[in-house]
């Protein structure tokens, strides 16, 4: 009897042998959970309440990376300031850049705002283009397909399960997108300014026009000269909406809002960045609701 | 009547035929134009996708390269000629000290450093820091390390800064204060433990981060080691880190360095370090970092037992401003102090405070004040006041720093 129990335990542990998947940010993590289901253990390294450029490279993250079978990164330079030293110190051959267990999602996304020339004199500009593509709900199927392909490559025995999960998810997501687009079609005011160019993919998708940023250059704190210029631009063009993120200071946006009679909306940049954005769908629902209102 | 009808029908049909012909001609012309356009497009694309790079170009494999500049403007209430002959009783005799950084009242160009990093192949990464002082070239570090060993192992070989303790492996430009902690300066000198050798590190397969490492080094550091007959230094350490909630992380370590000193007797240095970091926002944090070092240095007839610590608290207000304080103290100094008869050599300590402004992550201005009570200047115990404005630049492809 005992033998049987032991054997069943062993077998079931084999059957549920799961892949450790680490993602740098939470939206990719949520997609990986949809595709991997029970077969994967997803760990998100960067807390969504912080600036994705400046995740603190805590040593505890090394313990996670050390056991990862797959590391999915956003790419486009977004992790440049914190991830490379962690990968170097995690002593895990599987997740080195170029290894089978390393997936750079930006290689699958059509990047926008690719600068024709790059210099640090322009601030924190990413040579590969704007890396904040997660704000576009149409990127989700792209992520899902890339993750499914990678999981099937790493764990071919379960490839049918991953394919099944993908198909189910894609159907579900395309019907979600239909209602989402219908909802977005009712939004009238299409003029905004942002703190940082975090939402360009969303804005482009739904024909918004961004009239400028609160920060004078990417990664540079607001200056009074730039703030006054922005206020004038907003007044001239009748911009009544400031898209603020969760992690930057909110004083400047509030000041601008007072001068221009505009509204400041805190828009989540990632799943779980605000309380309402607890799931993938709620992440986009929250963006839509807060941009539209 | 019928004739007329036929005639008009005939002309009409010929008219129709004419327009049809024109239409077809027009269509054909359009088709030809479209084909031509497609052909031009195709040849353009073909030209684009054709490899036209120089046949042996390797530009895509250029390593990451950065220039690091460190300089200062300094004011001190001790003359330069007296300051360079400082002594720290029991540790550094007058004239023995080495002052590579911020030595002079007035202006100092401490170094221009050329830092290179590159992936070598699927198995190795290489790093080098060429440290250029105004009149000296030094290979600060130059090593290769593995990227694909199994069992969470990593081997590093070359000249590198030992991972003993907390601050030892970090470069001067990434410290929270410009000056080296007194205990490190006293036991190891400005370069700390930095030697040719080999390092092996392992990370335990646990939920909690536990890392253990051993190093075999040449042991050229004459302050604590320095036996020249053979390689003599072995370093071992265990480091661990836990998070409490999302925002508080604690990193601690114990280290041991065992070597042979210039008298061919053993020296043991023990180190304990603890760092607490509370994240107050994306750009704001409070970091408390402390280290305690104890040295047991056997000489021919006696044994020196010496110890000291530093503790620093740094508050990062936002992405531009931070400020901090540090306290340095020699806690134990059991050694031959007969050379300092009549000079007060107790209570060696130092207070340092700094304010830092970073316009951008690659540049840093730091204003610091130090009240140094560790030094004997011209045979007298002298309390030194120092005010310094330092500028550090990291230009180019400079990688992120470790935690």
XYZ file of C-alpha atoms in Angstrom:
696
model
C 0.000 0.000 0.000
C 2.708 2.401 1.017
C 4.566 1.695 -2.167
C 1.532 2.569 -4.196
C 1.086 5.840 -2.364
C 4.723 6.680 -2.810
C 4.555 5.805 -6.462
C 1.431 7.872 -6.997
C 3.078 10.775 -5.237
C 6.115 10.453 -7.431
C 4.082 10.160 -10.590
C 1.796 13.019 -9.752
C 4.775 15.184 -8.915
C 6.157 14.309 -12.323
C 2.859 15.057 -13.977
C 2.740 18.456 -12.319
C 6.418 19.143 -12.834
C 6.168 22.769 -13.708
C 8.328 25.280 -15.471
C 9.549 28.252 -13.478
C 8.755 31.286 -15.582
C 10.078 34.702 -14.535
C 8.814 37.826 -16.207
C 10.192 41.290 -15.616
C 6.764 42.953 -15.566
C 3.281 41.905 -14.588
C 1.306 42.141 -17.846
C 3.625 39.598 -19.483
C 3.298 37.554 -16.294
C -0.481 37.549 -16.566
C -0.310 36.388 -20.204
C 2.193 33.653 -19.294
C -0.251 32.399 -16.650
C -3.031 32.209 -19.245
C -0.898 30.160 -21.638
C 0.987 28.044 -19.111
C -1.936 27.382 -16.801
C -1.100 24.862 -14.070
C 2.046 23.790 -15.875
C 3.975 26.934 -15.071
C 4.965 28.856 -11.972
C 5.002 32.526 -12.876
C 7.074 35.005 -10.866
C 7.026 38.718 -11.681
C 10.335 40.365 -10.791
C 9.462 44.062 -10.992
C 6.779 45.423 -8.696
C 4.140 47.260 -10.792
C 3.988 50.096 -8.280
C 7.487 51.240 -9.294
C 9.001 52.849 -12.365
C 9.797 49.957 -14.737
C 13.105 51.626 -15.663
C 14.277 51.644 -12.045
C 13.400 48.342 -10.402
C 15.643 47.824 -7.370
C 17.932 44.848 -8.137
C 17.298 43.214 -4.768
C 19.408 40.123 -4.047
C 16.196 38.195 -3.347
C 15.527 38.406 -7.093
C 18.692 36.350 -7.620
C 17.138 33.448 -5.722
C 14.208 33.596 -8.162
C 16.307 33.957 -11.318
C 18.578 31.163 -10.149
C 15.715 28.662 -10.458
C 14.052 30.075 -13.579
C 13.593 27.857 -16.633
C 12.397 30.790 -18.684
C 12.965 34.525 -18.340
C 10.654 36.756 -20.359
C 11.783 40.352 -20.682
C 10.064 43.396 -22.127
C 13.208 44.424 -24.010
C 13.703 47.642 -25.909
C 16.121 48.798 -23.231
C 13.507 48.997 -20.475
C 15.433 46.610 -18.185
C 18.869 48.008 -19.007
C 19.213 49.784 -15.670
C 18.571 46.835 -13.390
C 18.430 43.391 -15.013
C 21.866 42.737 -16.598
C 23.808 42.585 -13.289
C 21.144 40.267 -11.879
C 21.405 37.872 -14.829
C 25.189 37.933 -14.433
C 24.993 37.028 -10.757
C 22.151 34.505 -10.889
C 24.508 31.774 -12.167
C 21.778 30.281 -14.330
C 22.891 29.136 -17.782
C 19.281 28.627 -18.919
C 18.328 32.295 -18.900
C 21.405 33.933 -20.361
C 20.802 36.234 -23.319
C 20.810 33.919 -26.333
C 19.970 30.780 -24.375
C 16.761 28.827 -24.975
C 15.151 30.092 -21.792
C 15.509 33.775 -22.626
C 12.649 35.499 -24.416
C 12.785 39.152 -25.451
C 9.181 40.152 -26.162
C 10.166 43.326 -28.014
C 11.413 41.136 -30.864
C 7.799 40.245 -31.635
C 6.238 43.689 -31.298
C 6.268 46.353 -33.971
C 8.057 49.122 -32.086
C 6.985 52.728 -32.665
C 8.785 56.051 -32.064
C 12.134 54.623 -33.198
C 14.509 57.597 -33.038
C 16.527 58.389 -36.148
C 19.464 59.406 -33.975
C 20.303 58.647 -30.364
C 22.330 60.575 -27.794
C 22.179 60.754 -24.014
C 21.931 64.479 -24.669
C 18.278 63.794 -25.567
C 17.650 62.234 -22.146
C 16.830 58.592 -21.554
C 15.909 57.769 -25.155
C 15.682 54.117 -26.163
C 17.448 53.395 -29.435
C 15.091 50.518 -30.213
C 11.960 52.658 -29.982
C 9.344 53.230 -27.301
C 9.422 50.136 -25.047
C 6.064 50.766 -23.315
C 3.992 48.630 -25.690
C 1.996 46.889 -22.955
C -0.586 49.686 -22.979
C -1.929 48.419 -26.327
C -4.470 45.575 -25.854
C -3.684 44.358 -29.381
C -0.169 43.443 -28.201
C -1.590 40.787 -25.869
C -2.229 38.172 -28.614
C 1.299 38.815 -29.925
C 2.683 38.103 -26.449
C 0.458 35.051 -26.052
C 1.643 33.520 -29.337
C 5.305 34.156 -28.554
C 4.950 32.639 -25.084
C 3.064 29.592 -26.414
C 5.803 28.952 -28.965
C 8.503 29.253 -26.329
C 6.737 27.047 -23.767
C 6.174 24.371 -26.413
C 9.861 24.544 -27.276
C 10.938 24.165 -23.644
C 8.323 21.587 -22.706
C 7.347 19.744 -25.914
C 5.493 17.022 -24.006
C 2.846 19.512 -23.000
C 2.744 21.440 -26.252
C -0.844 20.350 -26.914
C -1.937 21.863 -23.618
C -0.196 25.141 -24.387
C -1.748 25.226 -27.863
C -5.175 24.556 -26.367
C -4.709 27.311 -23.817
C -3.561 29.686 -26.545
C -6.510 28.995 -28.825
C -8.967 29.417 -25.998
C -7.294 32.622 -24.877
C -7.119 34.103 -28.390
C -10.835 33.513 -28.971
C -11.672 35.030 -25.630
C -9.389 37.997 -26.233
C -10.672 38.765 -29.723
C -14.239 38.962 -28.454
C -12.997 41.117 -25.574
C -11.271 43.419 -28.062
C -14.550 43.865 -29.967
C -16.399 45.130 -26.918
C -13.338 47.111 -25.893
C -13.109 48.861 -29.266
C -16.823 49.596 -29.145
C -16.348 51.159 -25.735
C -13.370 53.198 -26.950
C -15.398 54.418 -29.950
C -17.645 56.320 -27.569
C -14.721 58.383 -26.236
C -14.881 61.851 -27.701
C -12.088 64.015 -26.279
C -8.933 62.780 -27.993
C -6.457 65.403 -26.792
C -4.035 64.533 -23.989
C -0.612 65.226 -22.500
C 1.398 62.602 -20.592
C 4.016 62.673 -17.866
C 6.345 60.266 -19.692
C 5.632 58.691 -23.099
C 4.165 55.628 -21.410
C 0.919 55.330 -23.310
C 1.898 56.077 -26.918
C 0.873 52.624 -28.149
C -2.604 52.967 -26.671
C -2.951 56.540 -27.899
C -1.925 55.596 -31.419
C -4.297 52.624 -31.493
C -7.295 54.744 -30.530
C -6.410 57.907 -32.484
C -5.506 60.091 -29.551
C -3.212 63.035 -30.018
C -0.566 63.695 -27.398
C 0.438 67.356 -27.194
C 3.514 66.934 -25.012
C 4.987 65.556 -21.828
C 5.266 66.880 -18.302
C 8.939 65.907 -18.224
C 11.037 68.067 -20.563
C 13.108 65.097 -21.810
C 12.652 61.381 -21.096
C 13.880 60.689 -17.559
C 14.500 64.362 -16.715
C 12.508 65.988 -13.907
C 10.091 68.789 -14.822
C 11.468 72.320 -15.112
C 9.462 75.508 -14.651
C 10.324 76.731 -18.154
C 9.057 73.543 -19.754
C 5.969 73.481 -17.532
C 4.987 76.992 -18.656
C 5.488 76.026 -22.295
C 3.315 72.964 -21.800
C 0.573 75.034 -20.140
C 0.576 77.399 -23.133
C 0.420 74.509 -25.613
C -2.478 72.959 -23.716
C -4.380 76.253 -23.589
C -3.817 76.887 -27.285
C -5.030 73.430 -28.303
C -7.724 72.996 -25.692
C -6.144 69.926 -24.039
C -8.113 68.957 -20.944
C -6.496 65.679 -19.943
C -3.183 64.895 -18.241
C -2.170 61.241 -18.129
C -0.236 60.689 -14.910
C 1.438 57.408 -13.938
C 1.479 55.850 -10.483
C 5.126 56.353 -9.634
C 6.099 59.912 -10.632
C 5.480 62.925 -8.411
C 1.997 64.304 -8.920
C 2.561 67.939 -7.929
C 3.543 69.188 -11.386
C 0.540 67.604 -13.093
C -1.780 69.082 -10.449
C -0.229 72.513 -10.939
C -0.672 72.287 -14.713
C -4.251 71.085 -14.271
C -5.082 74.117 -12.123
C -3.698 76.510 -14.719
C -5.390 74.848 -17.691
C -8.617 73.633 -16.112
C -7.620 70.104 -17.167
C -8.120 66.824 -15.352
C -5.329 64.593 -14.031
C -5.964 60.871 -14.504
C -3.724 58.254 -12.953
C -3.365 55.610 -15.664
C -1.873 52.197 -14.804
C 1.218 51.373 -16.883
C 1.071 47.676 -16.035
C -1.342 45.071 -14.719
C -1.776 45.502 -10.930
C -0.232 48.993 -10.983
C -3.463 50.277 -9.436
C -6.038 48.408 -7.385
C -8.697 48.304 -10.135
C -6.259 46.840 -12.677
C -6.035 43.466 -10.953
C -6.443 41.295 -14.070
C -5.428 41.638 -17.712
C -8.907 42.745 -18.791
C -9.291 45.045 -15.833
C -5.934 46.592 -16.664
C -7.234 47.739 -20.056
C -10.701 48.462 -18.691
C -9.103 50.783 -16.148
C -7.040 52.548 -18.802
C -10.125 52.980 -20.993
C -12.341 54.149 -18.175
C -9.809 56.642 -16.817
C -8.828 58.017 -20.233
C -12.467 58.370 -21.329
C -14.032 59.830 -18.226
C -37.041 54.142 -92.687
C -35.523 50.762 -92.121
C -32.301 51.882 -93.846
C -31.936 54.805 -91.502
C -32.406 52.574 -88.612
C -29.711 50.160 -89.739
C -27.326 52.988 -90.450
C -27.741 54.581 -87.075
C -27.392 51.182 -85.421
C -24.178 50.620 -87.325
C -22.632 53.944 -86.334
C -23.742 53.398 -82.769
C -22.139 49.953 -82.582
C -18.896 51.287 -84.038
C -18.991 54.031 -81.420
C -19.363 51.418 -78.692
C -16.484 49.462 -80.168
C -14.312 52.587 -80.090
C -14.976 53.334 -76.416
C -14.391 49.703 -75.484
C -11.063 49.792 -77.267
C -10.057 52.978 -75.486
C -11.048 51.497 -72.184
C -8.953 48.407 -72.730
C -6.030 50.516 -73.856
C -6.399 52.654 -70.754
C -6.556 49.572 -68.528
C -3.488 48.112 -70.142
C -1.607 51.353 -69.583
C -2.610 51.388 -65.930
C -1.544 47.786 -65.555
C 1.806 48.557 -67.102
C 2.300 51.467 -64.767
C 1.366 49.359 -61.760
C 3.776 46.634 -62.847
C 6.485 49.195 -63.266
C 5.841 50.565 -59.787
C 5.943 47.084 -58.301
C 9.173 46.360 -60.127
C 10.823 49.510 -58.782
C 9.577 48.642 -55.286
C 10.934 45.112 -55.616
C 14.346 46.209 -56.786
C 14.489 48.795 -53.979
C 13.685 46.142 -51.419
C 16.167 43.765 -52.972
C 18.799 46.432 -52.739
C 17.942 47.020 -49.096
C 18.092 43.371 -48.107
C 21.283 42.772 -50.008
C 24.291 42.616 -47.734
C 26.390 45.612 -48.609
C 28.463 45.824 -45.432
C 32.237 45.868 -45.624
C 33.318 42.281 -46.095
C 35.172 41.889 -42.809
C 33.317 44.428 -40.683
C 33.023 43.529 -37.003
C 31.302 46.716 -35.850
C 28.331 44.785 -34.487
C 30.615 43.077 -31.967
C 31.993 46.231 -30.374
C 32.108 45.835 -26.595
C 30.313 48.189 -24.187
C 32.747 50.976 -23.446
C 32.517 53.774 -20.947
C 34.610 56.652 -19.740
C 34.452 57.323 -16.022
C 35.832 60.630 -14.796
C 36.266 61.550 -11.160
C 37.491 64.925 -9.945
C 37.169 67.241 -6.992
C 37.667 70.698 -5.553
C 38.840 70.448 -1.962
C 39.565 72.530 1.079
C 41.388 71.133 4.140
C 42.919 72.724 7.213
C 46.221 70.853 6.792
C 48.979 71.735 4.341
C 49.442 69.283 1.454
C 53.040 68.471 2.401
C 51.973 67.577 5.957
C 48.879 65.681 4.869
C 50.719 63.295 2.553
C 52.836 62.129 5.498
C 49.821 61.250 7.655
C 49.853 58.321 10.050
C 47.029 56.290 11.557
C 48.563 54.944 14.772
C 48.927 51.169 14.760
C 47.935 50.856 11.106
C 49.742 53.256 8.793
C 53.089 54.841 9.650
C 54.001 58.347 8.566
C 54.851 58.457 4.880
C 53.582 54.918 4.304
C 50.108 55.935 3.292
C 49.048 55.979 -0.273
C 46.664 58.746 -1.332
C 45.458 58.145 -4.886
C 42.239 60.137 -4.476
C 41.518 63.711 -3.400
C 44.986 64.281 -2.054
C 45.502 67.980 -2.690
C 43.924 71.141 -1.421
C 42.565 72.822 -4.517
C 41.789 70.698 -7.521
C 42.218 66.967 -8.050
C 41.712 64.873 -11.138
C 41.459 61.490 -9.468
C 41.126 59.288 -12.479
C 39.892 58.739 -15.948
C 38.774 55.156 -16.139
C 38.129 53.220 -19.298
C 35.656 50.436 -18.559
C 34.993 47.667 -21.055
C 32.551 44.800 -20.947
C 31.784 42.243 -23.601
C 30.328 38.824 -24.071
C 33.196 36.672 -25.321
C 31.315 33.628 -26.588
C 28.451 31.472 -25.286
C 30.597 30.543 -22.267
C 32.454 33.658 -21.097
C 32.027 37.340 -20.408
C 35.005 39.668 -20.085
C 35.419 42.863 -18.074
C 38.261 45.337 -17.767
C 38.798 48.654 -16.035
C 41.790 50.629 -17.099
C 42.444 53.039 -14.347
C 44.348 56.128 -15.449
C 45.747 58.407 -12.771
C 47.441 61.633 -13.836
C 50.828 59.903 -13.856
C 50.042 56.220 -13.672
C 48.340 53.523 -15.686
C 46.808 50.669 -13.774
C 44.752 47.665 -14.724
C 42.115 48.132 -12.049
C 40.379 44.914 -12.948
C 40.563 42.543 -15.903
C 38.781 39.228 -15.691
C 36.633 36.681 -17.429
C 33.694 34.937 -15.862
C 31.584 31.995 -16.887
C 27.968 32.323 -17.957
C 26.853 28.767 -18.465
C 28.172 26.477 -15.741
C 25.694 23.997 -14.242
C 24.651 23.728 -10.544
C 24.444 27.524 -10.114
C 28.182 27.880 -10.191
C 30.184 30.763 -11.549
C 33.937 31.011 -11.953
C 35.822 34.259 -12.346
C 39.519 34.436 -13.222
C 41.895 37.341 -13.698
C 42.543 40.417 -11.602
C 39.444 41.436 -9.690
C 38.166 43.040 -6.503
C 37.387 40.385 -3.931
C 33.772 39.932 -2.808
C 34.994 40.005 0.791
C 32.579 42.159 2.833
C 30.240 44.686 1.250
C 32.179 47.625 -0.132
C 35.326 45.773 -1.196
C 34.025 44.626 -4.575
C 32.487 47.997 -5.457
C 34.300 50.626 -7.443
C 35.115 53.913 -5.794
C 32.741 55.765 -8.116
C 29.771 53.713 -6.922
C 30.352 54.255 -3.186
C 27.935 56.430 -1.241
C 30.845 58.533 0.050
C 33.974 59.534 -1.837
C 36.409 58.514 0.881
C 37.144 54.920 1.758
C 35.978 53.718 5.196
C 38.843 54.118 7.702
C 38.918 50.441 8.626
C 39.320 49.396 4.983
C 41.985 52.022 4.409
C 43.799 50.945 7.572
C 43.733 47.207 6.937
C 44.093 47.086 3.156
C 44.972 50.514 1.739
C 43.130 52.281 -1.099
C 42.841 49.305 -3.469
C 41.433 47.021 -0.732
C 41.598 43.312 -1.570
C 42.212 43.336 -5.306
C 44.477 40.695 -6.774
C 45.061 38.253 -9.574
C 43.341 35.013 -8.711
C 40.329 32.816 -9.167
C 36.849 32.910 -7.669
C 34.094 30.329 -7.372
C 30.561 31.331 -6.360
C 27.502 29.209 -5.772
C 23.869 30.080 -5.123
C 21.838 27.696 -2.990
C 18.622 26.312 -4.547
C 16.488 27.865 -1.828
C 13.685 30.429 -1.754
C 15.922 32.657 0.319
C 18.989 34.038 -1.389
C 22.092 32.339 -0.020
C 25.372 32.713 -1.857
C 28.697 31.182 -0.893
C 32.019 31.950 -2.489
C 35.684 31.069 -2.223
C 38.625 32.855 -3.765
C 42.295 31.999 -4.123
C 44.296 35.174 -4.608
C 47.907 36.200 -5.004
C 47.814 38.195 -1.754
C 49.891 41.158 -2.885
C 48.296 43.508 -0.368
C 51.232 44.367 1.897
C 49.157 45.910 4.687
C 47.632 42.633 5.784
C 49.185 39.985 3.555
C 52.007 40.410 1.046
C 54.172 37.318 1.494
C 55.935 37.296 -1.856
C 57.201 33.699 -1.917
C 53.978 32.251 -3.321
C 50.259 32.929 -3.609
C 49.066 33.265 -0.042
C 45.516 34.583 0.216
C 42.265 32.632 0.541
C 38.918 34.346 0.939
C 35.565 32.797 1.788
C 32.137 34.305 2.416
C 28.458 33.580 2.763
C 25.852 36.203 1.945
C 22.123 36.071 2.354
C 19.209 38.369 1.785
C 15.580 38.465 2.845
C 12.738 40.805 1.951
C 10.196 41.949 4.477
C 7.216 42.960 2.413
C 7.660 44.631 -0.928
C 9.817 47.477 0.272
C 12.293 46.397 2.933
C 15.240 44.257 1.915
C 18.023 43.067 4.193
C 21.397 41.851 2.960
C 23.960 40.394 5.330
C 27.240 38.581 5.016
C 30.142 37.060 6.880
C 33.606 36.905 5.319
C 37.016 35.552 6.120
C 40.349 36.325 4.502
C 43.257 34.130 5.440
C 46.722 34.932 4.141
C 50.339 35.307 4.979
C 51.851 38.658 5.772
C 55.247 40.132 4.934
C 56.751 38.403 7.983
C 55.552 35.035 6.557
C 53.155 34.652 9.467
C 49.397 34.199 9.072
C 46.884 37.038 8.993
C 43.168 36.455 9.418
C 40.617 39.142 8.697
C 36.982 38.565 9.678
C 34.192 40.717 8.302
C 30.500 41.104 9.077
C 28.259 43.325 6.983
C 24.629 44.307 7.088
C 22.617 46.471 4.690
C 18.990 47.452 5.158
C 17.166 49.184 2.368
C 13.674 50.589 2.683
C 12.177 51.644 -0.620
C 9.983 54.711 -0.116
C 8.988 55.068 -3.775
C 10.465 54.542 -7.205
C 13.100 57.202 -6.624
C 13.237 57.419 -2.867
C 14.838 55.128 -0.333
C 16.576 54.886 2.998
C 19.708 52.731 3.141
C 21.598 51.789 6.277
C 24.853 49.996 5.609
C 27.418 48.867 8.181
C 30.520 46.727 8.267
C 32.742 45.487 11.048
C 36.233 44.113 10.326
C 38.549 42.334 12.753
C 42.174 41.517 11.977
C 44.423 39.020 13.703
C 47.922 39.578 12.334
C 50.678 37.366 13.680
C 54.155 38.797 13.703
C 57.386 37.032 14.653
C 56.901 37.448 18.395
C 53.582 39.191 18.887
C 50.069 39.224 17.466
C 48.253 42.411 16.456
C 44.524 42.386 17.182
C 42.751 45.285 15.558
C 39.197 46.059 14.551
C 36.967 48.821 13.352
C 33.650 49.604 11.767
C 31.753 52.080 9.705
C 28.066 52.713 9.584
C 26.324 54.900 7.031
C 22.791 56.104 6.509
C 21.790 57.465 3.114
C 18.443 59.018 2.307
C 17.517 59.261 -1.346
C 14.935 62.030 -1.558
C 14.119 61.808 -5.280
C 15.925 60.936 -8.505
C 18.017 64.109 -8.188
C 18.856 64.577 -4.508
C 20.202 62.443 -1.716
C 22.052 62.997 1.513
C 23.843 60.868 4.045
C 25.986 60.568 7.139
C 28.690 58.085 8.038
C 30.553 57.276 11.201
C 33.947 55.529 11.211
C 35.528 54.068 14.325
C 38.573 52.012 15.263
C 37.253 49.758 18.022
C 40.366 47.767 18.890
C 44.033 48.566 18.455
C 46.161 45.988 20.321
C 49.515 46.542 18.695
C 52.888 48.110 19.287
C 52.181 51.814 19.685
C 55.579 52.728 21.163
C 56.347 54.936 18.160
C 53.451 57.159 19.285
C 54.604 57.684 22.873
C 53.238 60.875 24.253
C 50.690 61.161 21.452
C 47.044 60.433 22.132
C 46.196 57.469 19.919
C 42.846 56.480 21.458
C 39.358 57.076 20.103
C 40.228 57.149 16.424
C 37.063 58.085 14.575
C 35.669 60.169 11.734
C 32.365 61.847 10.928
C 31.303 62.403 7.328
C 28.214 64.032 5.838
C 27.287 64.519 2.209
C 24.653 65.957 -0.095
C 24.441 64.682 -3.615
C 22.858 66.061 -6.757
C 22.390 63.908 -9.850
C 21.034 65.815 -12.843
C 20.845 62.468 -14.676
C 21.854 58.928 -13.688
C 25.163 59.306 -15.528
C 26.443 62.398 -13.702
C 26.820 63.240 -10.022
C 27.881 66.248 -7.977
C 28.594 65.585 -4.311
C 29.355 68.056 -1.556
C 30.832 66.450 1.535
C 32.241 67.449 4.867
C 34.514 65.225 6.951
C 35.749 65.678 10.503
C 38.621 63.222 10.717
C 40.033 62.295 14.123
C 42.157 59.335 13.046
C 45.363 60.987 11.903
C 48.741 61.970 13.249
C 50.138 64.872 11.246
C 53.784 65.872 11.768
C 53.964 63.912 15.029
C 50.843 65.491 16.507
C 47.338 64.108 16.792
C 45.458 66.464 14.481
C 41.735 66.764 13.907
C 41.209 67.480 10.239
C 38.309 69.361 8.657
C 37.714 68.783 5.011
C 35.126 70.155 2.589
C 34.968 68.692 -0.866
C 32.909 69.066 -4.002
C 33.344 66.060 -6.268
C 32.130 65.398 -9.771
C 31.714 61.944 -11.237
C 30.776 61.226 -14.845
C 30.021 57.895 -16.484
C 29.804 58.530 -20.219
C 29.028 55.929 -22.841
C 27.831 52.362 -22.437
C 28.239 51.889 -18.705
C 26.315 48.999 -17.236
C 24.039 49.163 -14.229
C 25.547 48.655 -10.798
C 24.843 45.774 -8.479
C 22.570 46.160 -5.469
